[in-house]
Amino acid sequence: MQLRPWEESDAPALAESCLDPDIQHWNRPAQLTVDEARQKISQWQHRWQKEKAAI
């Protein structure tokens, strides 16, 4: 397995992951639509590029 930054194509998987009970328990994510997941990934990419976060 290799870790990499989130990509826009990961949006459906991110939205689906927010419905998982274990992920909800430990991370407390908001439920996201695929479009909201794309927006979140875009924010994460921006923060990554500005070296403000590594999500």
Short mmCIF file of N, CA and C in Angstrom, two decimals:
data_model
loop_
_atom_site.label_atom_id
_atom_site.label_comp_id
_atom_site.label_asym_id
_atom_site.label_seq_id
_atom_site.Cartn_x
_atom_site.Cartn_y
_atom_site.Cartn_z
N MET A 1 0.84 -1.17 0.00
CA MET A 1 0.00 0.00 0.00
C MET A 1 0.89 1.24 0.00
N GLN A 2 0.47 2.23 -0.74
CA GLN A 2 1.23 3.48 -0.82
C GLN A 2 0.29 4.64 -0.51
N LEU A 3 0.73 5.51 0.38
CA LEU A 3 -0.05 6.71 0.68
C LEU A 3 0.26 7.78 -0.34
N ARG A 4 -0.75 8.58 -0.66
CA ARG A 4 -0.59 9.68 -1.59
C ARG A 4 -1.60 10.75 -1.23
N PRO A 5 -1.42 11.96 -1.69
CA PRO A 5 -2.42 13.00 -1.43
C PRO A 5 -3.75 12.65 -2.10
N TRP A 6 -4.82 13.18 -1.55
CA TRP A 6 -6.14 12.98 -2.14
C TRP A 6 -6.19 13.59 -3.53
N GLU A 7 -6.97 12.96 -4.42
CA GLU A 7 -7.19 13.46 -5.78
C GLU A 7 -8.69 13.61 -5.99
N GLU A 8 -9.07 14.45 -6.94
CA GLU A 8 -10.49 14.68 -7.21
C GLU A 8 -11.23 13.37 -7.49
N SER A 9 -10.56 12.44 -8.14
CA SER A 9 -11.21 11.16 -8.47
C SER A 9 -11.51 10.33 -7.21
N ASP A 10 -10.98 10.72 -6.06
CA ASP A 10 -11.25 10.02 -4.80
C ASP A 10 -12.55 10.49 -4.14
N ALA A 11 -13.21 11.48 -4.70
CA ALA A 11 -14.40 12.06 -4.07
C ALA A 11 -15.49 11.03 -3.77
N PRO A 12 -15.84 10.13 -4.69
CA PRO A 12 -16.87 9.15 -4.35
C PRO A 12 -16.47 8.26 -3.16
N ALA A 13 -15.22 7.86 -3.09
CA ALA A 13 -14.75 7.03 -1.98
C ALA A 13 -14.78 7.81 -0.67
N LEU A 14 -14.42 9.09 -0.71
CA LEU A 14 -14.47 9.92 0.50
C LEU A 14 -15.90 10.07 0.99
N ALA A 15 -16.82 10.35 0.07
CA ALA A 15 -18.23 10.50 0.46
C ALA A 15 -18.75 9.19 1.06
N GLU A 16 -18.42 8.07 0.45
CA GLU A 16 -18.87 6.77 0.96
C GLU A 16 -18.24 6.46 2.32
N SER A 17 -16.99 6.83 2.49
CA SER A 17 -16.30 6.52 3.75
C SER A 17 -16.96 7.23 4.94
N CYS A 18 -17.58 8.36 4.70
CA CYS A 18 -18.23 9.11 5.78
C CYS A 18 -19.46 8.38 6.33
N LEU A 19 -19.92 7.35 5.64
CA LEU A 19 -21.06 6.57 6.10
C LEU A 19 -20.64 5.36 6.92
N ASP A 20 -19.35 5.05 6.95
CA ASP A 20 -18.85 3.89 7.68
C ASP A 20 -18.92 4.16 9.19
N PRO A 21 -19.55 3.26 9.96
CA PRO A 21 -19.69 3.49 11.40
C PRO A 21 -18.35 3.63 12.13
N ASP A 22 -17.34 2.87 11.76
CA ASP A 22 -16.04 2.99 12.43
C ASP A 22 -15.39 4.34 12.13
N ILE A 23 -15.48 4.79 10.90
CA ILE A 23 -14.91 6.10 10.55
C ILE A 23 -15.68 7.20 11.27
N GLN A 24 -17.00 7.06 11.33
CA GLN A 24 -17.81 8.05 12.06
C GLN A 24 -17.41 8.08 13.53
N HIS A 25 -17.17 6.92 14.12
CA HIS A 25 -16.81 6.85 15.54
C HIS A 25 -15.49 7.55 15.83
N TRP A 26 -14.48 7.28 15.04
CA TRP A 26 -13.13 7.78 15.34
C TRP A 26 -12.83 9.15 14.74
N ASN A 27 -13.45 9.50 13.62
CA ASN A 27 -13.11 10.75 12.94
C ASN A 27 -14.22 11.78 12.96
N ARG A 28 -15.43 11.35 13.24
CA ARG A 28 -16.60 12.22 13.29
C ARG A 28 -16.76 13.11 12.05
N PRO A 29 -16.71 12.50 10.87
CA PRO A 29 -16.86 13.31 9.65
C PRO A 29 -18.32 13.69 9.41
N ALA A 30 -18.51 14.80 8.76
CA ALA A 30 -19.85 15.15 8.30
C ALA A 30 -20.17 14.26 7.11
N GLN A 31 -21.46 13.95 6.92
CA GLN A 31 -21.82 13.20 5.72
C GLN A 31 -21.68 14.14 4.54
N LEU A 32 -21.05 13.67 3.49
CA LEU A 32 -20.74 14.50 2.34
C LEU A 32 -21.39 13.96 1.08
N THR A 33 -21.84 14.85 0.21
CA THR A 33 -22.19 14.45 -1.14
C THR A 33 -20.88 14.33 -1.91
N VAL A 34 -20.92 13.78 -3.10
CA VAL A 34 -19.71 13.67 -3.91
C VAL A 34 -19.19 15.07 -4.24
N ASP A 35 -20.08 16.01 -4.54
CA ASP A 35 -19.63 17.38 -4.83
C ASP A 35 -18.98 18.03 -3.62
N GLU A 36 -19.53 17.81 -2.43
CA GLU A 36 -18.92 18.35 -1.21
C GLU A 36 -17.57 17.70 -0.96
N ALA A 37 -17.46 16.42 -1.25
CA ALA A 37 -16.18 15.72 -1.10
C ALA A 37 -15.14 16.30 -2.06
N ARG A 38 -15.55 16.63 -3.28
CA ARG A 38 -14.63 17.26 -4.24
C ARG A 38 -14.14 18.61 -3.71
N GLN A 39 -15.05 19.38 -3.12
CA GLN A 39 -14.67 20.68 -2.56
C GLN A 39 -13.68 20.50 -1.41
N LYS A 40 -13.93 19.51 -0.55
CA LYS A 40 -13.04 19.27 0.58
C LYS A 40 -11.65 18.85 0.07
N ILE A 41 -11.61 17.98 -0.92
CA ILE A 41 -10.33 17.55 -1.49
C ILE A 41 -9.60 18.75 -2.10
N SER A 42 -10.33 19.62 -2.76
CA SER A 42 -9.72 20.82 -3.33
C SER A 42 -9.10 21.69 -2.24
N GLN A 43 -9.80 21.83 -1.12
CA GLN A 43 -9.26 22.60 0.02
C GLN A 43 -8.00 21.93 0.56
N TRP A 44 -8.05 20.61 0.69
CA TRP A 44 -6.88 19.88 1.19
C TRP A 44 -5.70 20.04 0.25
N GLN A 45 -5.94 19.99 -1.07
CA GLN A 45 -4.86 20.17 -2.04
C GLN A 45 -4.24 21.55 -1.92
N HIS A 46 -5.09 22.55 -1.74
CA HIS A 46 -4.60 23.92 -1.59
C HIS A 46 -3.73 24.04 -0.33
N ARG A 47 -4.21 23.46 0.77
CA ARG A 47 -3.44 23.52 2.03
C ARG A 47 -2.12 22.73 1.88
N TRP A 48 -2.15 21.64 1.15
CA TRP A 48 -0.94 20.83 0.91
C TRP A 48 0.08 21.67 0.15
N GLN A 49 -0.37 22.32 -0.93
CA GLN A 49 0.52 23.12 -1.76
C GLN A 49 1.11 24.30 -0.99
N LYS A 50 0.35 24.87 -0.07
CA LYS A 50 0.81 25.99 0.74
C LYS A 50 1.58 25.54 1.97
N GLU A 51 1.75 24.20 2.09
CA GLU A 51 2.47 23.59 3.22
C GLU A 51 1.85 23.97 4.56
N LYS A 52 0.50 23.99 4.58
CA LYS A 52 -0.22 24.29 5.82
C LYS A 52 -0.79 23.03 6.45
N ALA A 53 -0.86 21.94 5.68
CA ALA A 53 -1.41 20.68 6.19
C ALA A 53 -0.99 19.56 5.27
N ALA A 54 -0.99 18.37 5.82
CA ALA A 54 -0.68 17.16 5.04
C ALA A 54 -1.78 16.15 5.29
N ILE A 55 -2.91 16.37 4.65
CA ILE A 55 -4.06 15.49 4.81
C ILE A 55 -4.18 14.63 3.57
#
